[in-house]
Coordinates of C-alpha atoms in Angstrom, one line a residue:
Chain N
M193 CA -43.4 60.6 -51.6
D194 CA -40.8 61.0 -54.3
L195 CA -40.5 57.4 -55.5
K196 CA -37.4 58.1 -57.7
Q197 CA -35.6 59.5 -54.7
L198 CA -36.7 56.6 -52.4
D199 CA -35.4 54.3 -55.3
A200 CA -32.1 55.9 -55.5
F201 CA -31.6 55.7 -51.6
A202 CA -32.5 52.1 -51.4
K203 CA -30.2 51.0 -54.2
E204 CA -27.4 53.0 -52.5
I205 CA -27.9 51.4 -49.1
I206 CA -28.3 47.8 -50.7
I207 CA -25.1 48.4 -52.6
E208 CA -23.2 49.5 -49.6
A209 CA -24.6 46.6 -47.5
G210 CA -23.4 44.2 -50.1
K211 CA -19.9 45.7 -50.0
R212 CA -19.8 45.3 -46.3
I213 CA -20.8 41.7 -46.7
C214 CA -18.1 41.0 -49.3
A215 CA -15.5 42.7 -47.0
S216 CA -16.4 40.3 -44.3
F217 CA -15.2 37.4 -46.4
S218 CA -11.7 36.0 -46.6
Y219 CA -10.4 32.7 -47.5
D220 CA -10.1 31.3 -44.1
L221 CA -13.2 33.0 -42.8
E222 CA -15.1 30.7 -40.4
V223 CA -18.4 32.6 -40.0
E224 CA -19.7 32.1 -36.3
V225 CA -23.1 30.5 -36.7
E226 CA -25.7 29.9 -34.2
T227 CA -28.7 27.6 -34.8
K228 CA -31.8 29.3 -34.6
S229 CA -34.6 26.7 -34.9
S230 CA -33.0 23.9 -37.0
P231 CA -29.7 23.3 -38.7
N232 CA -31.5 24.5 -41.9
D233 CA -31.8 27.9 -40.6
L234 CA -28.4 29.4 -39.8
V235 CA -28.1 32.9 -38.6
T236 CA -24.9 34.6 -38.7
N237 CA -23.5 37.8 -37.1
I238 CA -23.2 39.4 -40.5
D239 CA -27.0 38.8 -41.2
R240 CA -27.9 40.7 -38.0
E241 CA -25.2 43.4 -38.6
T242 CA -26.6 43.9 -42.1
E243 CA -30.0 44.4 -40.9
M244 CA -28.9 46.9 -38.2
F245 CA -27.1 48.8 -41.1
F246 CA -30.3 49.2 -42.9
I247 CA -32.3 50.0 -39.8
E248 CA -29.8 52.9 -39.0
Q249 CA -29.6 54.2 -42.5
I250 CA -33.4 54.2 -43.0
Y251 CA -34.3 56.0 -39.7
Q252 CA -31.7 58.5 -40.7
F253 CA -33.3 58.9 -44.1
D254 CA -36.7 59.2 -42.6
P255 CA -37.7 58.4 -39.0
T256 CA -41.3 57.8 -39.9
H257 CA -40.5 54.8 -42.1
K258 CA -41.2 51.4 -40.5
I259 CA -39.2 48.3 -40.8
L260 CA -40.2 44.6 -40.9
G261 CA -37.0 42.6 -41.0
E262 CA -36.2 38.9 -40.8
E263 CA -33.9 39.3 -38.0
G264 CA -36.5 41.4 -36.1
M265 CA -33.9 44.0 -35.1
G266 CA -36.3 46.9 -35.6
E267 CA -39.7 47.4 -34.1
H268 CA -42.2 45.3 -35.7
P269 CA -44.6 47.6 -37.5
D270 CA -48.3 47.0 -36.2
S271 CA -49.7 48.0 -39.5
M272 CA -48.9 48.5 -43.1
D273 CA -49.9 52.2 -42.9
G274 CA -47.4 54.9 -44.1
V275 CA -43.9 53.6 -45.6
V276 CA -43.0 50.1 -44.7
W277 CA -39.7 48.4 -45.6
I278 CA -39.8 44.5 -45.6
I279 CA -36.2 43.5 -45.4
D280 CA -34.3 40.2 -45.7
P281 CA -30.8 41.1 -45.2
I282 CA -29.4 37.8 -46.3
D283 CA -31.8 35.3 -48.0
G284 CA -30.0 31.9 -48.6
T285 CA -28.2 31.9 -45.4
M286 CA -26.7 28.3 -45.8
N287 CA -25.4 29.3 -49.2
F288 CA -23.9 32.3 -47.5
V289 CA -22.1 30.3 -45.0
K290 CA -21.3 27.3 -47.1
Q291 CA -20.9 28.6 -50.7
H292 CA -20.1 32.2 -50.4
R293 CA -22.5 32.9 -53.2
H294 CA -26.2 32.4 -54.1
F295 CA -27.4 34.7 -51.4
M296 CA -29.6 37.8 -51.9
I297 CA -30.4 41.0 -50.1
T298 CA -34.1 41.6 -50.8
I299 CA -36.4 44.6 -50.0
G300 CA -39.8 45.6 -50.7
I301 CA -41.0 49.2 -49.9
Y302 CA -44.8 49.5 -49.3
I303 CA -46.7 52.7 -48.9
D304 CA -50.1 52.2 -47.2
G305 CA -49.9 48.6 -48.0
V306 CA -49.3 48.8 -51.8
G307 CA -45.9 47.6 -53.0
K308 CA -44.0 50.5 -54.6
L309 CA -40.5 49.4 -54.9
G310 CA -38.9 46.0 -55.0
Y311 CA -35.2 44.8 -54.9
I312 CA -33.4 41.4 -55.2
Y313 CA -29.6 42.0 -55.0
D314 CA -27.3 39.0 -55.8
V315 CA -24.3 40.4 -53.5
M316 CA -21.5 38.3 -54.9
R317 CA -22.4 38.9 -58.6
E318 CA -23.4 42.6 -57.9
D319 CA -26.4 41.9 -60.0
M320 CA -29.7 44.0 -59.1
F321 CA -33.1 43.0 -60.1
Y322 CA -35.5 45.7 -59.3
A323 CA -38.8 47.4 -60.0
I324 CA -40.7 50.6 -59.6
A325 CA -44.5 50.0 -59.5
G326 CA -46.1 51.0 -62.6
E327 CA -42.8 52.0 -64.4
G328 CA -41.2 48.8 -65.0
A329 CA -38.5 46.2 -63.9
W330 CA -34.8 46.2 -64.6
Y331 CA -31.9 43.7 -64.4
N332 CA -29.1 46.2 -63.7
D333 CA -29.3 48.7 -66.5
S334 CA -31.4 46.5 -68.8
P335 CA -35.2 46.7 -68.9
L336 CA -36.8 43.3 -68.0
R337 CA -39.2 42.1 -70.7
K338 CA -42.7 40.9 -70.1
L339 CA -42.6 37.1 -69.7
Q340 CA -43.2 35.2 -73.0
P341 CA -45.7 32.6 -73.6
L342 CA -44.5 29.1 -73.0
T343 CA -45.9 25.6 -72.5
I344 CA -45.7 23.6 -69.4
E345 CA -43.5 21.1 -71.1
E346 CA -41.0 23.8 -71.9
A347 CA -40.8 25.1 -68.3
V348 CA -38.0 24.8 -66.1
I349 CA -39.2 25.2 -62.4
G350 CA -37.6 25.7 -59.0
I351 CA -38.6 23.1 -56.4
N352 CA -37.1 21.7 -53.4
A353 CA -36.7 17.9 -53.9
S354 CA -38.6 17.0 -50.6
W355 CA -41.9 18.3 -51.8
V356 CA -42.1 15.4 -54.3
T357 CA -41.4 13.0 -51.4
P358 CA -44.3 12.0 -48.9
N359 CA -45.0 15.1 -46.6
R360 CA -47.9 16.5 -44.6
K361 CA -48.4 19.6 -46.6
I362 CA -49.1 18.8 -50.2
N363 CA -50.1 15.9 -52.4
H364 CA -46.6 14.9 -53.7
E365 CA -48.1 12.6 -56.4
K366 CA -49.3 15.6 -58.2
L367 CA -46.0 17.4 -57.9
I368 CA -44.2 14.3 -59.4
D369 CA -46.6 14.5 -62.4
L370 CA -45.5 18.2 -62.7
I371 CA -41.8 17.4 -62.5
H372 CA -42.2 14.6 -65.1
T373 CA -44.1 17.1 -67.3
V374 CA -41.7 20.1 -67.2
R375 CA -38.4 20.1 -69.0
G376 CA -36.4 20.4 -65.9
T377 CA -36.1 21.4 -62.2
R378 CA -33.7 23.4 -60.2
S379 CA -33.2 24.2 -56.6
Y380 CA -30.8 27.1 -55.4
G381 CA -31.5 27.3 -51.6
S382 CA -32.7 31.1 -51.8
A383 CA -36.2 32.1 -52.5
A384 CA -35.2 35.5 -53.5
M385 CA -32.7 34.0 -56.1
E386 CA -35.4 31.8 -57.4
I387 CA -38.1 34.6 -57.7
A388 CA -35.3 36.7 -59.4
F389 CA -34.8 34.0 -61.9
V390 CA -38.7 33.7 -62.5
V391 CA -38.9 37.4 -63.1
S392 CA -36.2 37.4 -65.6
G393 CA -37.2 34.2 -67.3
K394 CA -34.3 32.1 -66.1
L395 CA -36.9 29.7 -64.4
D396 CA -40.6 29.6 -65.5
A397 CA -42.0 28.8 -61.8
Y398 CA -41.1 28.6 -58.3
I399 CA -43.1 26.7 -55.7
S400 CA -42.6 26.8 -51.7
M401 CA -44.7 25.4 -48.9
R402 CA -43.7 28.1 -46.6
L403 CA -42.2 31.6 -47.2
A404 CA -42.1 34.6 -44.8
P405 CA -42.9 38.0 -45.8
W406 CA -39.3 39.2 -46.2
D407 CA -38.6 36.3 -48.5
I408 CA -41.1 37.5 -51.0
G409 CA -41.9 41.2 -50.2
G410 CA -39.5 42.5 -52.8
G411 CA -39.9 39.9 -55.4
I412 CA -43.7 40.1 -55.7
I413 CA -43.4 43.9 -56.7
I414 CA -40.9 43.0 -59.5
A415 CA -43.2 40.1 -60.5
K416 CA -46.2 42.4 -61.3
E417 CA -44.0 44.6 -63.6
V418 CA -43.0 41.7 -65.9
G419 CA -46.4 39.9 -65.9
A420 CA -45.3 36.9 -63.5
I421 CA -48.1 35.8 -61.2
A422 CA -47.4 35.6 -57.5
T423 CA -50.0 33.9 -55.2
N424 CA -50.2 31.5 -52.3
L425 CA -51.3 27.7 -53.3
N426 CA -54.9 28.8 -53.0
G427 CA -54.4 31.3 -55.8
Q428 CA -54.8 34.3 -53.4
A429 CA -52.4 37.1 -53.0
P430 CA -49.6 36.1 -50.6
D431 CA -50.2 36.9 -46.9
L432 CA -47.6 39.6 -45.9
S433 CA -48.6 39.4 -42.3
G434 CA -47.1 35.9 -41.7
S435 CA -45.8 32.8 -43.4
D436 CA -47.6 31.4 -46.4
T437 CA -47.4 29.0 -49.3
F438 CA -46.0 30.3 -52.5
L439 CA -46.3 29.9 -56.2
I440 CA -44.7 32.5 -58.7
A441 CA -44.9 31.6 -62.3
N442 CA -45.0 32.7 -65.9
P443 CA -48.5 33.9 -66.5
Y444 CA -49.0 31.3 -69.4
I445 CA -48.5 28.4 -66.8
H446 CA -49.5 29.8 -63.4
Q447 CA -53.2 28.7 -63.5
L448 CA -52.4 25.3 -65.1
I449 CA -49.9 24.5 -62.4
L450 CA -52.4 25.6 -59.6
E451 CA -55.2 23.6 -61.0
H452 CA -53.6 20.5 -62.2
Y453 CA -50.6 20.0 -60.0
I454 CA -51.3 21.6 -56.6
E455 CA -53.4 19.9 -54.0
E456 CA -52.7 21.1 -50.4
K457 CA -53.5 18.7 -47.6
Chain M
M200 CA 5.5 15.8 -71.5
D201 CA 5.8 19.3 -69.8
L202 CA 2.7 19.5 -67.6
K203 CA 3.2 23.1 -66.6
Q204 CA 3.5 24.1 -70.3
L205 CA 0.2 22.0 -71.2
D206 CA -1.5 23.5 -68.3
A207 CA -0.7 27.0 -69.4
F208 CA -1.8 26.2 -72.8
A209 CA -5.1 24.5 -71.7
K210 CA -6.0 27.5 -69.5
E211 CA -5.4 30.0 -72.2
I212 CA -7.6 28.2 -74.8
I213 CA -10.4 27.7 -72.1
I214 CA -10.3 31.5 -71.2
E215 CA -10.4 32.4 -75.0
A216 CA -13.3 30.0 -75.5
G217 CA -15.1 31.6 -72.6
K218 CA -14.6 35.0 -74.2
R219 CA -15.9 33.8 -77.6
I220 CA -19.1 32.5 -75.9
C221 CA -19.6 35.6 -73.9
A222 CA -19.1 37.8 -77.0
S223 CA -22.0 35.8 -78.5
F224 CA -24.5 37.0 -76.1
S225 CA -26.6 40.1 -76.4
Y226 CA -29.7 41.2 -74.7
D227 CA -32.0 40.1 -77.5
L228 CA -30.0 37.1 -78.4
E229 CA -32.0 34.3 -79.6
V230 CA -29.9 31.2 -79.7
E231 CA -30.8 29.1 -82.4
V232 CA -31.5 25.6 -81.0
E233 CA -31.9 22.3 -82.4
T234 CA -33.3 19.3 -80.5
K235 CA -30.7 16.3 -80.3
S236 CA -32.7 13.6 -78.6
S237 CA -35.0 15.4 -76.2
P238 CA -36.0 18.9 -75.2
N239 CA -33.8 18.2 -72.2
D240 CA -30.8 18.0 -74.3
L241 CA -30.5 21.2 -76.1
V242 CA -27.5 21.7 -78.6
T243 CA -26.5 25.0 -80.0
N244 CA -24.4 26.4 -82.7
I245 CA -22.1 27.9 -80.1
D246 CA -21.5 24.5 -78.4
R247 CA -20.4 23.1 -81.6
E248 CA -18.2 26.2 -82.6
T249 CA -16.6 26.0 -79.3
E250 CA -15.6 22.4 -79.7
M251 CA -14.3 23.2 -83.2
F252 CA -12.2 26.2 -81.6
F253 CA -10.6 23.6 -79.0
I254 CA -9.9 21.0 -81.8
E255 CA -8.2 23.5 -83.9
Q256 CA -6.2 25.0 -81.2
I257 CA -5.1 21.6 -79.8
Y258 CA -4.1 20.1 -83.2
Q259 CA -2.1 23.3 -83.7
F260 CA -0.3 22.7 -80.4
D261 CA 0.4 19.3 -80.9
P262 CA -1.2 17.1 -83.8
T263 CA -0.5 13.8 -81.9
H264 CA -3.0 14.7 -79.2
K265 CA -6.4 13.1 -79.4
I266 CA -9.8 14.6 -78.5
L267 CA -13.0 13.0 -77.1
G268 CA -15.6 15.8 -77.1
E269 CA -19.3 15.8 -76.4
E270 CA -20.1 17.2 -79.9
G271 CA -18.0 14.5 -81.6
M272 CA -16.5 17.0 -84.0
G273 CA -13.2 15.5 -83.7
E274 CA -12.2 11.8 -84.5
H275 CA -13.1 9.7 -81.6
P276 CA -9.9 8.2 -80.3
D277 CA -9.8 4.4 -80.3
S278 CA -7.8 4.2 -77.2
M279 CA -6.7 6.3 -74.2
D280 CA -3.0 5.9 -75.3
G281 CA -0.9 9.0 -75.5
V282 CA -2.4 12.5 -74.8
V283 CA -6.2 12.5 -74.7
W284 CA -8.3 15.6 -74.1
I285 CA -11.9 14.9 -72.8
I286 CA -13.9 18.0 -73.5
D287 CA -17.3 19.3 -72.8
P288 CA -17.4 22.7 -74.4
I289 CA -20.6 23.8 -72.7
D290 CA -22.0 21.7 -69.8
G291 CA -25.3 22.8 -68.9
T292 CA -26.7 23.6 -72.3
M293 CA -30.1 24.5 -71.0
N294 CA -28.7 26.9 -68.4
F295 CA -26.7 28.4 -71.3
V296 CA -29.8 28.9 -73.6
K297 CA -32.3 29.9 -70.8
Q298 CA -30.3 31.6 -68.1
H299 CA -27.1 32.8 -69.7
R300 CA -25.2 31.5 -66.6
H301 CA -24.4 28.4 -64.7
F302 CA -22.9 26.6 -67.7
M303 CA -19.2 25.3 -67.6
I304 CA -16.4 24.5 -70.0
T305 CA -14.9 21.3 -68.6
I306 CA -11.8 19.5 -69.7
G307 CA -9.8 16.5 -68.5
I308 CA -6.3 15.8 -70.1
Y309 CA -5.2 12.1 -69.8
I310 CA -1.7 10.8 -70.6
D311 CA -1.8 7.0 -71.2
G312 CA -5.1 6.6 -69.4
V313 CA -4.0 8.5 -66.4
G314 CA -5.6 11.9 -65.5
K315 CA -3.1 14.6 -65.3
L316 CA -4.9 18.1 -65.8
G317 CA -8.6 18.8 -64.9
Y318 CA -10.5 22.1 -65.6
I319 CA -14.0 23.4 -64.8
Y320 CA -14.4 26.9 -66.0
D321 CA -17.6 29.0 -64.9
V322 CA -17.8 31.0 -68.0
M323 CA -20.1 33.9 -66.9
R324 CA -18.2 34.3 -63.6
E325 CA -14.7 33.7 -65.2
D326 CA -14.0 31.2 -62.3
M327 CA -11.6 28.4 -62.9
F328 CA -11.5 25.3 -60.7
Y329 CA -8.5 23.1 -61.8
A330 CA -5.9 20.6 -60.8
I331 CA -2.6 19.3 -61.6
A332 CA -2.2 15.6 -60.6
G333 CA 0.0 15.3 -57.7
E334 CA 0.5 18.9 -57.1
G335 CA -2.8 20.1 -56.0
A336 CA -6.0 21.9 -57.0
W337 CA -6.9 25.7 -57.2
Y338 CA -9.9 28.0 -57.4
N339 CA -8.6 30.9 -59.5
D340 CA -5.5 31.9 -57.5
S341 CA -6.3 30.1 -54.2
P342 CA -5.4 26.6 -53.4
L343 CA -8.4 24.4 -52.7
R344 CA -8.2 22.7 -49.3
K345 CA -8.5 18.9 -48.5
L346 CA -12.2 18.4 -47.9
Q347 CA -12.8 18.4 -44.1
P348 CA -14.8 16.0 -41.9
L349 CA -18.5 16.4 -41.6
T350 CA -21.4 14.2 -40.8
I351 CA -24.1 13.3 -43.2
E352 CA -26.6 15.4 -41.1
E353 CA -24.5 18.4 -42.1
A354 CA -24.3 17.6 -45.6
V355 CA -25.7 19.5 -48.5
I356 CA -26.1 17.5 -51.6
G357 CA -26.8 17.9 -55.3
I358 CA -29.4 15.7 -56.7
N359 CA -32.1 16.1 -59.3
A360 CA -35.5 15.9 -57.9
S361 CA -36.6 13.3 -60.3
W362 CA -34.4 10.6 -58.6
V363 CA -36.4 10.7 -55.5
T364 CA -39.5 9.8 -57.3
P365 CA -40.5 6.2 -58.6
N366 CA -38.1 5.4 -61.5
R367 CA -36.5 2.4 -63.1
K368 CA -32.9 3.1 -62.2
I369 CA -32.6 3.5 -58.4
N370 CA -34.6 2.6 -55.2
H371 CA -36.1 6.1 -54.7
E372 CA -37.3 5.3 -51.1
K373 CA -33.5 5.1 -49.9
L374 CA -32.8 8.5 -51.6
I375 CA -35.9 9.9 -49.9
D376 CA -34.3 8.7 -46.7
L377 CA -31.1 10.4 -47.7
I378 CA -32.7 13.8 -48.4
H379 CA -34.6 13.7 -45.2
T380 CA -31.4 13.1 -43.5
V381 CA -29.1 15.7 -45.0
R382 CA -29.3 19.5 -44.1
G383 CA -30.4 20.3 -47.7
T384 CA -30.3 19.6 -51.4
R385 CA -29.5 21.7 -54.3
S386 CA -30.0 21.2 -58.2
Y387 CA -28.2 23.3 -60.7
G388 CA -28.5 21.7 -64.1
S389 CA -25.0 21.3 -64.8
A390 CA -22.8 18.2 -63.6
A391 CA -19.5 20.0 -63.8
M392 CA -20.8 22.9 -61.8
E393 CA -22.0 20.5 -59.0
I394 CA -18.7 18.7 -59.3
A395 CA -16.9 22.1 -59.0
F396 CA -19.2 22.7 -55.9
V397 CA -18.2 19.4 -54.2
V398 CA -14.5 19.9 -54.7
S399 CA -14.6 23.3 -53.2
G400 CA -16.8 22.3 -50.3
K401 CA -19.8 24.2 -51.5
L402 CA -21.8 20.9 -51.9
D403 CA -20.8 17.8 -49.9
A404 CA -22.0 15.3 -52.5
Y405 CA -23.5 15.1 -56.1
I406 CA -25.5 12.1 -57.5
S407 CA -26.4 11.2 -60.9
M408 CA -27.8 8.3 -62.7
R409 CA -26.2 8.9 -65.9
L410 CA -23.2 11.0 -67.0
A411 CA -21.0 10.8 -70.0
P412 CA -17.2 10.9 -69.9
W413 CA -17.0 14.5 -71.0
D414 CA -19.2 15.4 -68.0
I415 CA -16.7 14.1 -65.5
G416 CA -13.5 13.8 -67.2
G417 CA -12.0 17.0 -65.8
G418 CA -13.9 17.0 -62.5
I419 CA -12.5 13.5 -61.3
I420 CA -8.9 14.8 -61.6
I421 CA -9.6 17.8 -59.3
A422 CA -11.6 15.6 -57.1
K423 CA -8.6 13.4 -56.3
E424 CA -6.4 16.5 -55.4
V425 CA -8.8 17.6 -52.7
G426 CA -9.7 14.1 -51.2
A427 CA -13.2 14.0 -52.8
I428 CA -14.2 10.4 -53.8
A429 CA -15.7 9.8 -57.2
T430 CA -17.0 6.5 -58.3
N431 CA -20.1 5.0 -60.0
L432 CA -22.8 3.8 -57.9
N433 CA -21.2 0.3 -57.5
G434 CA -18.2 2.0 -55.8
Q435 CA -16.0 1.5 -58.8
A436 CA -13.9 4.2 -60.8
P437 CA -16.3 5.7 -63.3
D438 CA -16.2 4.2 -66.7
L439 CA -14.8 6.7 -69.1
S440 CA -15.4 4.7 -72.2
G441 CA -19.3 5.3 -71.9
S442 CA -22.1 6.6 -69.8
D443 CA -22.1 5.6 -66.2
T444 CA -23.8 6.2 -62.9
F445 CA -21.9 8.7 -60.7
L446 CA -21.4 9.7 -57.1
I447 CA -18.9 12.4 -56.0
A448 CA -18.7 13.2 -52.3
N449 CA -16.7 14.4 -49.4
P450 CA -14.6 11.4 -48.3
Y451 CA -16.2 11.4 -44.8
I452 CA -19.7 10.6 -46.2
H453 CA -19.0 8.9 -49.6
Q454 CA -19.1 5.4 -48.3
L455 CA -22.0 6.0 -46.0
I456 CA -24.0 7.3 -48.8
L457 CA -23.1 4.3 -51.1
E458 CA -23.8 1.7 -48.4
H459 CA -27.0 3.1 -46.9
Y460 CA -28.8 5.2 -49.3
I461 CA -27.9 3.7 -53.0
E462 CA -29.6 0.7 -54.3
E463 CA -29.6 0.4 -58.0
K464 CA -32.5 -1.6 -59.7

């Protein structure tokens, strides 16, 4: 498998998909939305069309490649053998519908279960965060640096406000300690955007109680190249076969957050 | 006073200031920061230089104009008589230093205490949200529409996670009810950015326990033109002579939030 060739192809179709999404906007656009499972989880036609575009392009490129996508338009692969693309055509669907910004295309390409190429593409900014396993990570044309040492008090972390309120999944009192310790918190409504911010040092950690493989499949490959540590909240590698908890952080604070501030119920 | 001429001048110096800020970035830039009152409140040289740029340009344009700026580089006006510029040269200083994005230049121009021209400029995106009192509001070249009806369950609101944890300023239990009622929450670390998002329908409300006049002086003028309602948490016009609490919201949910979810201590 020629990774450079695969990388060039992946970037080409991501950028093309981004252009198609942009073209679908207009000032008075009212995206037709349908509710999937909750109002928090909007799916749009553009989301599905974008996934179909990826599937067609990838099968044309190599029909042996397998595709695991959020919208489930392709056949779900029964194993990670061979080349598997894990695709979220639009991460941050509500931002997409309501804000026309802050949504990402994110893709991870795995060969026999090993992450090889990772992409997070900010469609409206035309900003690409990406990595080639073992060769490094980039933000557009600039190499991303290894994450630098910092203390927990200097950290800015991505976390949704609901996790610091009483809930069934996690001890919110400990998370309250965390947000009172760090310098600041942010919440953007797109897991891939928050992961992209961590790998580029714009955030120092991001915590979520429940992410799907397509939310993180690209990001965790980039993470590795910059030294960010990505695990579930038990400290294990995130489970790519189903939904899981998630913590990605600067390596100098990952263990501290896990040990001192995370207690699952 | 020719508002159109003043508007053209204000836009010109805002865009020029934005260019100067961008020019100061480079990949390896390490902005020299000094701590003002807390690590949350970083001040940079560029912040002060930008305010000085505005002061020089405005005095050259008309030496009778008065300037109230965050950095306090100009003389503090002793009244709102005449033409007063309320300026925040960089709102979202931590974003500026750490993220190199998500910071705003925001300016409000008041004549005899009445808001006439308001600007929020996303420097890195080169996006201008602005208004001319009585004539409307714009996002770059597109008019901003009046905010449309929506229910509280459909709303996405900007709020910092710390306000839904026990604190001395506000009943956090009621805010927990609020965040469990709405569709989602966001937090961007720049008051002006969150206000810009509310006036353009990208968020439906934004709540803060403490903002200064320069954080909101431009935004509340834009708010009026799109029908957004901006008050302090007592429902009164925000106090531009000092720090105050703040709620800006879509007019269809402002009163509801104030009555059902806000209880100051």
